[in-house]
PDB file of C-alpha atoms in Angstrom:
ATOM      1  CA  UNK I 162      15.282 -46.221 -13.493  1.00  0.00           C
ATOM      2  CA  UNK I 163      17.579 -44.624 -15.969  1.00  0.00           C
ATOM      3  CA  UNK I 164      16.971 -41.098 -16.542  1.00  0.00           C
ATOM      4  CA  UNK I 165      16.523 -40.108 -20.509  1.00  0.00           C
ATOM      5  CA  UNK I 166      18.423 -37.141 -19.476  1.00  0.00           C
ATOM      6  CA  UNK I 167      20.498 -35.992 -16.579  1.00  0.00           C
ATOM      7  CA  UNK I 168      19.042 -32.343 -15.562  1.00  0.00           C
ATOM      8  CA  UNK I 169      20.094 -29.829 -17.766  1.00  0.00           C
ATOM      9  CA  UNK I 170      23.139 -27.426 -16.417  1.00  0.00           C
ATOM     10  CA  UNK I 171      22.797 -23.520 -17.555  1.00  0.00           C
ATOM     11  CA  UNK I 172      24.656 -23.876 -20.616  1.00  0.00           C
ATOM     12  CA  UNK I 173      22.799 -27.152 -21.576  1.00  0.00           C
ATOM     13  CA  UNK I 174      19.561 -25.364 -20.901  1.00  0.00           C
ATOM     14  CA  UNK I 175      20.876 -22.183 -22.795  1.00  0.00           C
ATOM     15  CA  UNK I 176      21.684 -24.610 -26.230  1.00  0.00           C
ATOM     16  CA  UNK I 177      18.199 -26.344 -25.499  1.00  0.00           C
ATOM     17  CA  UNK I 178      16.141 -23.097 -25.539  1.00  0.00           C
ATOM     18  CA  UNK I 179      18.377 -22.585 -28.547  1.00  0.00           C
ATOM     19  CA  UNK I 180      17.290 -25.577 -30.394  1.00  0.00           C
ATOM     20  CA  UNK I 181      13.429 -25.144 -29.511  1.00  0.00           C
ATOM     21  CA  UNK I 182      13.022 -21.841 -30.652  1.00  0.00           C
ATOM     22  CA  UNK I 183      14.459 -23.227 -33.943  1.00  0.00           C
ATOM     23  CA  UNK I 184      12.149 -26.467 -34.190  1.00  0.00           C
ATOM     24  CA  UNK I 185       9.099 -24.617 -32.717  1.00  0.00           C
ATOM     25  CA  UNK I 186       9.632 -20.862 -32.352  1.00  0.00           C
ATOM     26  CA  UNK I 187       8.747 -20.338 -29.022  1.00  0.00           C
ATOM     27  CA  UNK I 188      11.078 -20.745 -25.588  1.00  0.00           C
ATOM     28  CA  UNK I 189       9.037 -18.839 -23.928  1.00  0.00           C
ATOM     29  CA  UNK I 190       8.048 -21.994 -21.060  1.00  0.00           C
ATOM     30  CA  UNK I 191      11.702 -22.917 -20.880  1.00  0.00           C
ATOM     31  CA  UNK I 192      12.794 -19.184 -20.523  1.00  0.00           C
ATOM     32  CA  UNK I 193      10.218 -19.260 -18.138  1.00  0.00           C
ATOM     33  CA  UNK I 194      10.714 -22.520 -15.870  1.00  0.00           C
ATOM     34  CA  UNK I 195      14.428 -22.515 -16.224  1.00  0.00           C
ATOM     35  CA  UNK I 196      15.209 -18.885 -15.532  1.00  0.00           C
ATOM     36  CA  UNK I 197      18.365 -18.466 -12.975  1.00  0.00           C
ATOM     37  CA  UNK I 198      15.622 -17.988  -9.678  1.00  0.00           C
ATOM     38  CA  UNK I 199      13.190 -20.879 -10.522  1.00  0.00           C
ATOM     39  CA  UNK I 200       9.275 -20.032  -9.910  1.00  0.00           C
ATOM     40  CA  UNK I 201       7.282 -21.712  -7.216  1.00  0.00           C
ATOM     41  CA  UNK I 202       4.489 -23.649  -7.735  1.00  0.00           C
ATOM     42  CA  UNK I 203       2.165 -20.542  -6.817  1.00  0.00           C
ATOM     43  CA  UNK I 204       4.096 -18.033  -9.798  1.00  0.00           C
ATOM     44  CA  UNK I 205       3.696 -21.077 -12.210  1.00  0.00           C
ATOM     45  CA  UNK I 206      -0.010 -21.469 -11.503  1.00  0.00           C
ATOM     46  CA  UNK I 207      -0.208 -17.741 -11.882  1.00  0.00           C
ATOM     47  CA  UNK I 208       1.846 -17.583 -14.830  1.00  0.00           C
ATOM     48  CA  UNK I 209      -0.550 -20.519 -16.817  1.00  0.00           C
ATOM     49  CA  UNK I 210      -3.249 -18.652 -16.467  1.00  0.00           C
ATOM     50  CA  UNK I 211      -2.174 -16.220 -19.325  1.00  0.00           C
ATOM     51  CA  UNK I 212      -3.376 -18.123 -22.390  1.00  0.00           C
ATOM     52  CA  UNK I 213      -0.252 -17.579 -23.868  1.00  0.00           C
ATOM     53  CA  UNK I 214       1.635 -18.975 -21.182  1.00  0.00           C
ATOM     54  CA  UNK I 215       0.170 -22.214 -21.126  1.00  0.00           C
ATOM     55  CA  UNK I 216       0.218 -22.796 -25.060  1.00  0.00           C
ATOM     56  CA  UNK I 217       3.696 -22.311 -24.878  1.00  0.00           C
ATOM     57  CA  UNK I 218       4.111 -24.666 -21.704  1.00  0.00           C
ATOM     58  CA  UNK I 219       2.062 -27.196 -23.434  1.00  0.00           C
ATOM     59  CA  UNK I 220       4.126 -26.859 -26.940  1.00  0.00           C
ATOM     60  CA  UNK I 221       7.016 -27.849 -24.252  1.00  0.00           C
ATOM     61  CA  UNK I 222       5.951 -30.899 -23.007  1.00  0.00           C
ATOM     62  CA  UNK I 223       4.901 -32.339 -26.156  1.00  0.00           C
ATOM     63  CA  UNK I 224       7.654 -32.454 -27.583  1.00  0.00           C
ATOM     64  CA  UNK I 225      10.156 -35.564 -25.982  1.00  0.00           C
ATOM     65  CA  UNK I 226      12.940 -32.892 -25.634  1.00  0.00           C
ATOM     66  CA  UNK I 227      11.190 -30.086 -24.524  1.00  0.00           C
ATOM     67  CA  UNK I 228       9.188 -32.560 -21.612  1.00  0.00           C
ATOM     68  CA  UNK I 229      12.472 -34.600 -20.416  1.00  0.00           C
ATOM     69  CA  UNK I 230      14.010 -31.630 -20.090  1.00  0.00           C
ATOM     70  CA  UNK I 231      10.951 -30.512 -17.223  1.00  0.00           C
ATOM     71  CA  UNK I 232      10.878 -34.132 -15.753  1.00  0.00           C
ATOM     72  CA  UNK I 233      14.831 -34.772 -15.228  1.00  0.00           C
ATOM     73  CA  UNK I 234      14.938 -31.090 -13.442  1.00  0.00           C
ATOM     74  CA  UNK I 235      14.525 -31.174  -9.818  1.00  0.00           C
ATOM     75  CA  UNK I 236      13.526 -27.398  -9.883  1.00  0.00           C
ATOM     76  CA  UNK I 237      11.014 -27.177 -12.558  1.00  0.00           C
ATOM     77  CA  UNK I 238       9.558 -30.266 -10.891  1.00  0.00           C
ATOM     78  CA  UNK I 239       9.334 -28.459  -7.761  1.00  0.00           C
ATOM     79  CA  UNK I 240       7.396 -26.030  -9.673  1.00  0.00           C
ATOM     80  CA  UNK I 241       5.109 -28.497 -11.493  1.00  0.00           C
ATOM     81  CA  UNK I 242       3.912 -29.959  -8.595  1.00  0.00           C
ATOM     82  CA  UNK I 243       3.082 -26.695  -6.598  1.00  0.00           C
ATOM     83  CA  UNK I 244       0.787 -26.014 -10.010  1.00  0.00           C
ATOM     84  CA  UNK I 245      -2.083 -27.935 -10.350  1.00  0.00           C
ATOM     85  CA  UNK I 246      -2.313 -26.434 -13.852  1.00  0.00           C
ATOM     86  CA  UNK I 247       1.081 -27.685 -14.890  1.00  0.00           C
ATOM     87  CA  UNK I 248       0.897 -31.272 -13.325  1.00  0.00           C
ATOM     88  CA  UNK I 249      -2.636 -32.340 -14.963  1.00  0.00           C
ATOM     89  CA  UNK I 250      -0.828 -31.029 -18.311  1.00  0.00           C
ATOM     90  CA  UNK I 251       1.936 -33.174 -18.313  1.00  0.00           C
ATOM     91  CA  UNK I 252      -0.452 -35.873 -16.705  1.00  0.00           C
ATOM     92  CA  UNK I 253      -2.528 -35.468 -19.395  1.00  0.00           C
ATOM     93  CA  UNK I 254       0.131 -35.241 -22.386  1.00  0.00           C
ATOM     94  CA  UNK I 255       0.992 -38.565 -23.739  1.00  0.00           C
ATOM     95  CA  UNK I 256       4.964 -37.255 -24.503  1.00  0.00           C
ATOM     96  CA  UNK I 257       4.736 -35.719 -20.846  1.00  0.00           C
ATOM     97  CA  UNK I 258       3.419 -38.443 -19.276  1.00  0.00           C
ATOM     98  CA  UNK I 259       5.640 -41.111 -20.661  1.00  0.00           C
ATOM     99  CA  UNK I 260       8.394 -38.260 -19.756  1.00  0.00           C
ATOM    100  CA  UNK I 261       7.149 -38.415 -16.251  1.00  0.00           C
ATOM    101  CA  UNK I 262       7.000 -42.112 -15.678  1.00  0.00           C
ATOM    102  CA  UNK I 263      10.154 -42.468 -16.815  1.00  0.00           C
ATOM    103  CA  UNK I 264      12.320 -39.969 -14.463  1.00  0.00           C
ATOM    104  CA  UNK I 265      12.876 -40.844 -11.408  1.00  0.00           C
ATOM    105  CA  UNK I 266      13.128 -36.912 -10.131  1.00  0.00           C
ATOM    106  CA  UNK I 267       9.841 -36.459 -11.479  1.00  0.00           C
ATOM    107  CA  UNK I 268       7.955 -39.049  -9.826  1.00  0.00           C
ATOM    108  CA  UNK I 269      10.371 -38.788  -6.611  1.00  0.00           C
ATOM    109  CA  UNK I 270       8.536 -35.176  -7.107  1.00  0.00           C
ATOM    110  CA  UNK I 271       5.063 -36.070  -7.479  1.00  0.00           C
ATOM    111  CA  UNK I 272       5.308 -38.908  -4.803  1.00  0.00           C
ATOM    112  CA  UNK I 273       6.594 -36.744  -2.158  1.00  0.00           C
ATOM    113  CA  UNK I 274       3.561 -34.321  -2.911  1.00  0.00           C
ATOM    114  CA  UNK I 275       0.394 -36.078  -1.627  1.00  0.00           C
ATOM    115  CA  UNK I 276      -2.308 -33.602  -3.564  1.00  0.00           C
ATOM    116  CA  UNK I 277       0.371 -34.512  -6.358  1.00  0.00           C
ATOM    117  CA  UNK I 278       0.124 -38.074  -6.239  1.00  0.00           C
ATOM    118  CA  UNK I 279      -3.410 -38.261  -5.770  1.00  0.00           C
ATOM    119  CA  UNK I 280      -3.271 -36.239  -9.128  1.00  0.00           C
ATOM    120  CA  UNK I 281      -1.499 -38.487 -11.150  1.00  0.00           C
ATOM    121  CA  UNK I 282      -3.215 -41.244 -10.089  1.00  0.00           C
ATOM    122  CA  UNK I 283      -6.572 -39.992 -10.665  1.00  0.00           C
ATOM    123  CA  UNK I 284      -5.865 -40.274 -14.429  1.00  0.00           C
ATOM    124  CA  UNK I 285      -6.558 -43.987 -15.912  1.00  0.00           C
ATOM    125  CA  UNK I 286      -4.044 -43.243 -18.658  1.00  0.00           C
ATOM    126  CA  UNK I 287      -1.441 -42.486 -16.000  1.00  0.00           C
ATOM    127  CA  UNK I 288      -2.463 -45.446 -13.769  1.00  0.00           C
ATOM    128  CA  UNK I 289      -2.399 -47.977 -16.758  1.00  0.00           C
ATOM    129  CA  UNK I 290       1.317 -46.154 -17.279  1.00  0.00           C
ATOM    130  CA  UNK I 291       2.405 -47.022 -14.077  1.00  0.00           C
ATOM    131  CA  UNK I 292       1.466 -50.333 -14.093  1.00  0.00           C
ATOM    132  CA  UNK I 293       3.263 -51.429 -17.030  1.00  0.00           C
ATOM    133  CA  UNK I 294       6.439 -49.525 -15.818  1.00  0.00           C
ATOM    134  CA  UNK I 295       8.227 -51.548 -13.635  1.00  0.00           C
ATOM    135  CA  UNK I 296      10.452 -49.224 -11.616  1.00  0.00           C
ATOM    136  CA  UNK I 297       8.152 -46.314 -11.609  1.00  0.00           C
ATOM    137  CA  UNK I 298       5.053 -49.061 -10.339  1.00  0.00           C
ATOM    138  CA  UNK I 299       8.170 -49.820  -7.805  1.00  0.00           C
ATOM    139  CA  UNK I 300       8.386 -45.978  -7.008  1.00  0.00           C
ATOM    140  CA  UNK I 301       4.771 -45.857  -6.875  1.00  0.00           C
ATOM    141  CA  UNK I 302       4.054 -48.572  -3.921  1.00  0.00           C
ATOM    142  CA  UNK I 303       7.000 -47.641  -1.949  1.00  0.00           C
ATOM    143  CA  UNK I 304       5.761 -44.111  -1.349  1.00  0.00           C
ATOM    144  CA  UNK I 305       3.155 -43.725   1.814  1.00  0.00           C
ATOM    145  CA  UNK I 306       1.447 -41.041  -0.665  1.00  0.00           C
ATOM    146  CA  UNK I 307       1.430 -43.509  -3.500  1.00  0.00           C
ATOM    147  CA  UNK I 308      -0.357 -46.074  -1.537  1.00  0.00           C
ATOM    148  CA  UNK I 309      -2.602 -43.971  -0.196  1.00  0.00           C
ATOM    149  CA  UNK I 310      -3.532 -42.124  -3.506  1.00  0.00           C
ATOM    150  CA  UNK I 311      -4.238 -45.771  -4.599  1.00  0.00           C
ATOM    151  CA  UNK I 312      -6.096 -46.386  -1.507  1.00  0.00           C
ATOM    152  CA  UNK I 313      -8.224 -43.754  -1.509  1.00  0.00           C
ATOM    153  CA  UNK I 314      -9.486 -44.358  -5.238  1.00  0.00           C
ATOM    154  CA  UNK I 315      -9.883 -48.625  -4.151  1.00  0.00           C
ATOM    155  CA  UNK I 316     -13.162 -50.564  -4.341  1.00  0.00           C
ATOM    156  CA  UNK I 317     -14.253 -53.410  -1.670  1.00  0.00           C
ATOM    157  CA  UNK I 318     -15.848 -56.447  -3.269  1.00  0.00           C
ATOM    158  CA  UNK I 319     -17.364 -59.151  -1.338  1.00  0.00           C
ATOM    159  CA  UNK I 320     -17.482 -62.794  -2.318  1.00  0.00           C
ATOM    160  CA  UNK I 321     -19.263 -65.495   0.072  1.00  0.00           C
ATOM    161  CA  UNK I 322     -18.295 -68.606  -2.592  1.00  0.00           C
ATOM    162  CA  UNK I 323     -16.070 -70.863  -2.475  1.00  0.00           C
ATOM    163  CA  UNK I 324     -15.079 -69.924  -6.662  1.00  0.00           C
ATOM    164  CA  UNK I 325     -12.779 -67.616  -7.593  1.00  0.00           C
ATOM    165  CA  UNK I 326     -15.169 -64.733  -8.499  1.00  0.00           C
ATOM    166  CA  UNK I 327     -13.842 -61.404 -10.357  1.00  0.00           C
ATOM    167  CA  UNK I 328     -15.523 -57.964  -9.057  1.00  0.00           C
ATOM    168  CA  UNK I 329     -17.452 -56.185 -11.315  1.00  0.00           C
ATOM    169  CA  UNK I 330     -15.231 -54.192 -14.345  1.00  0.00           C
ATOM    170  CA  UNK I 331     -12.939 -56.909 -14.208  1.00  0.00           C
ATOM    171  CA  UNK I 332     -12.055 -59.802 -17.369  1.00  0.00           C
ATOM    172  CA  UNK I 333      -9.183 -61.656 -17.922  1.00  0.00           C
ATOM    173  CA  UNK I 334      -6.265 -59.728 -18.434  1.00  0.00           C
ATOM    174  CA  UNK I 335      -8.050 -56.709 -16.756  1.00  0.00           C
ATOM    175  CA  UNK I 336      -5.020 -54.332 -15.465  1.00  0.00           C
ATOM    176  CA  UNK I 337      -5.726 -54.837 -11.401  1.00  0.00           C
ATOM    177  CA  UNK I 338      -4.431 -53.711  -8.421  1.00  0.00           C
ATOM    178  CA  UNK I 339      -5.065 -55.592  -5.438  1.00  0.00           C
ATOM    179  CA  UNK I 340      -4.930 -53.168  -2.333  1.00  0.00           C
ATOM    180  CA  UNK I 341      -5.855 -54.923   0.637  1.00  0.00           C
ATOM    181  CA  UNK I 342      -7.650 -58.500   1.639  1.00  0.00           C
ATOM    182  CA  UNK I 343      -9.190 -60.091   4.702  1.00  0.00           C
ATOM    183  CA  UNK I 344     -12.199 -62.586   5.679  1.00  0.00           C
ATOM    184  CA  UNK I 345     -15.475 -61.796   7.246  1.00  0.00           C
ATOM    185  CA  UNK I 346     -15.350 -64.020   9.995  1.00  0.00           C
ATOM    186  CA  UNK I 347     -12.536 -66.146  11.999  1.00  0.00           C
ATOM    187  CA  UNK I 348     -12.257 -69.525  10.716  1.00  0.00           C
ATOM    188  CA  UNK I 349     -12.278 -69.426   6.766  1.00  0.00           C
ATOM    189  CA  UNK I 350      -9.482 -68.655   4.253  1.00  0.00           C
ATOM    190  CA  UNK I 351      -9.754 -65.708   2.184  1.00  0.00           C
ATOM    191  CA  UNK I 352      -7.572 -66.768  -1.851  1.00  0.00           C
ATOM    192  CA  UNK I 353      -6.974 -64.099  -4.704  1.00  0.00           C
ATOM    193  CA  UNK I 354      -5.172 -64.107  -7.567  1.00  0.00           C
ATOM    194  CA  UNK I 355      -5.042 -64.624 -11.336  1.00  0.00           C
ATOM    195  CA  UNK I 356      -7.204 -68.242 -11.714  1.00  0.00           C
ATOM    196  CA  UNK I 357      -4.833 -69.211  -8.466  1.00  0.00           C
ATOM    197  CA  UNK I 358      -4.637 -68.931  -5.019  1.00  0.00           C
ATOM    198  CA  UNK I 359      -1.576 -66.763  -4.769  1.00  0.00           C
ATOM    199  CA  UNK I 360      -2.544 -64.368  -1.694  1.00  0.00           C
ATOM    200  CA  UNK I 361      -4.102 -65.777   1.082  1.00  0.00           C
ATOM    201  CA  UNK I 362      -5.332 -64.264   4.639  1.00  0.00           C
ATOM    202  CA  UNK I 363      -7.171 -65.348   7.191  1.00  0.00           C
ATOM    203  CA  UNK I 364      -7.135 -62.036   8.937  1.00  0.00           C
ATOM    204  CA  UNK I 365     -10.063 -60.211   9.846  1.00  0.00           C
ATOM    205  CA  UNK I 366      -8.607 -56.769   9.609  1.00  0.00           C
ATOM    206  CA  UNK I 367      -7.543 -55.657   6.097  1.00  0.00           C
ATOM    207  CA  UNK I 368      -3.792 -57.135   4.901  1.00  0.00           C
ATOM    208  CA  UNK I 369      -2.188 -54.443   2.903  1.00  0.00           C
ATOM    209  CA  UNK I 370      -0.951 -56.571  -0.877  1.00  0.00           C
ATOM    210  CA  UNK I 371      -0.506 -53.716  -3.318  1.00  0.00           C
ATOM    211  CA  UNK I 372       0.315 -56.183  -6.074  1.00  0.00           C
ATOM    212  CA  UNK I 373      -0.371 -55.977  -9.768  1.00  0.00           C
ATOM    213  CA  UNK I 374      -3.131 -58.624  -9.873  1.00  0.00           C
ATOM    214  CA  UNK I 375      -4.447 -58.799 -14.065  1.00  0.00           C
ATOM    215  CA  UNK I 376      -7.811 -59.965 -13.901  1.00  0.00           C
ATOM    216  CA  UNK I 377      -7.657 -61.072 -10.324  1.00  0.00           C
ATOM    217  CA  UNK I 378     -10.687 -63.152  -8.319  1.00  0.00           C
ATOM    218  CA  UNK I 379     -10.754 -64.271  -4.934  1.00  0.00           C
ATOM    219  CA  UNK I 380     -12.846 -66.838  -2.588  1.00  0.00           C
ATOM    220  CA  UNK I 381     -13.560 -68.462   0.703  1.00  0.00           C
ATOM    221  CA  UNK I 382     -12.831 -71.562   2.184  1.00  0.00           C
ATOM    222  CA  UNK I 383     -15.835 -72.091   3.440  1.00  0.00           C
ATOM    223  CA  UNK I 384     -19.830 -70.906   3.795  1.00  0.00           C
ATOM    224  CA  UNK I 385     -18.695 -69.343   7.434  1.00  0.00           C
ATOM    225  CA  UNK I 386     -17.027 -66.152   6.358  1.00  0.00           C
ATOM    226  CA  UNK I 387     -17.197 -64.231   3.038  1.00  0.00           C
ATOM    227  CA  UNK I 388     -13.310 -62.704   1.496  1.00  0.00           C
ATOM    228  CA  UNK I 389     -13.292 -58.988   0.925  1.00  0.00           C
ATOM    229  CA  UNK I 390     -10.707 -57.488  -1.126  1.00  0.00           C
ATOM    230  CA  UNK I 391     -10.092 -53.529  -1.992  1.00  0.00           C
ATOM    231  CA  UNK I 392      -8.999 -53.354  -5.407  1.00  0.00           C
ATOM    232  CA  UNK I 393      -8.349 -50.623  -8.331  1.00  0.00           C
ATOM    233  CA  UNK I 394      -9.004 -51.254 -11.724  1.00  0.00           C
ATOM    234  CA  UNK I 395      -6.082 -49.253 -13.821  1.00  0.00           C
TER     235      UNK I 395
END
């Protein structure tokens, strides 16, 4: 993942501020999050609750300056993280949350944060996002968090035919994450995939997959033992 920016040093930050009070008339959220002692996650909760405070922060992040400038900083991503205010803002931004898929500090941020992760993927918009982003979906599954942010919002479907049926919510081309897969019962073959038999078990205990699966089905082999999956719809 190439970063839009490389984090700001002081006197980049200092021309920045510069250049947003001009466009926008207000530094007061880059004053704020890059001052010389960075805030904690704590002071930058405490410091959104002033209304003024978090019009400012969110005049910051949607702008695609003002919110790659928070997302390729290590610090003010430390900060953002520790705020639940601050992270469902730039979540919840479409300029911050394009910002935010697209630096690696920032998600290396959110995915070491497991509250933080579990955030971010609690927003569809951010979840269909990272699926269509190949490094950060990359990011995303190679983090223990990630997965288990995914895991923890996953659906089991059951299918005891030997079709390839698609759980409820999902069509063709319906943005899917297949989590895990197994079979009822020893014996029968457990298939998912897109119209195919791409992943196949026959494992009675869940197989982790992970795997971008659009519009995914799945089946048995035979009558004998029904496939489960656990699956996410984006």
């Amino acid at each position: 993942m190439s970063e839009a920016l490389i984090a700001p040093t002081y006197g980049e930050a200092f021309e920045l501020r510069r250049q947003f009070r001009q466009l926008y008339g207000n530094g007061l959220a880059l004053d704020y999050l890059f001052a010389t002692v960075a805030p904690t996650g704590a002071q930058l909760e405490a410091w959104l609750a002033t209304d003024a405070n978090l019009a400012a922060y969110q005049r910051l992040i949607a702008t695609a300056v003002g919110a790659s400038a928070v997302c390729t900083s290590a610090t003010a991503m430390a900060a953002v993280v520790g705020s639940t205010t601050a992270l469902a803002h730039l979540r919840d931004s479409d300029t911050g949350r394009a910002a935010l898929i697209s630096s690696k500090t920032a998600m290396t941020a959110v995915l070491a944060n497991a509250t933080a992760a579990g955030a971010l993927l609690a927003s569809s918009a951010a979840r269909v996002a990272l699926y269509d982003h190949e490094t950060a979906w990359g990011l995303l599954v190679a983090s223990a968090n990630g997965r288990n942010a995914i895991s923890a919002l996953a659906v089991e479907h059951t299918n005891g035919a030997t079709t390839l049926v698609m759980p409820p919510g999902v069509a063709v081309g319906t943005r899917v994450v297949l989590v895990q897969q197994k079979i009822s019962a020893a014996g029968p073959t457990s298939h998912a995939g897109t119209g195919a038999d791409t992943y196949s078990t026959t494992s009675t205990a869940y197989v982790d997959r992970y795997v971008r699966v659009a519009g995914v089905g799945h089946r048995t082999t035979t009558a004998a033992g029904a496939s489960q999956i656990r699956y996410l719809i984006a």
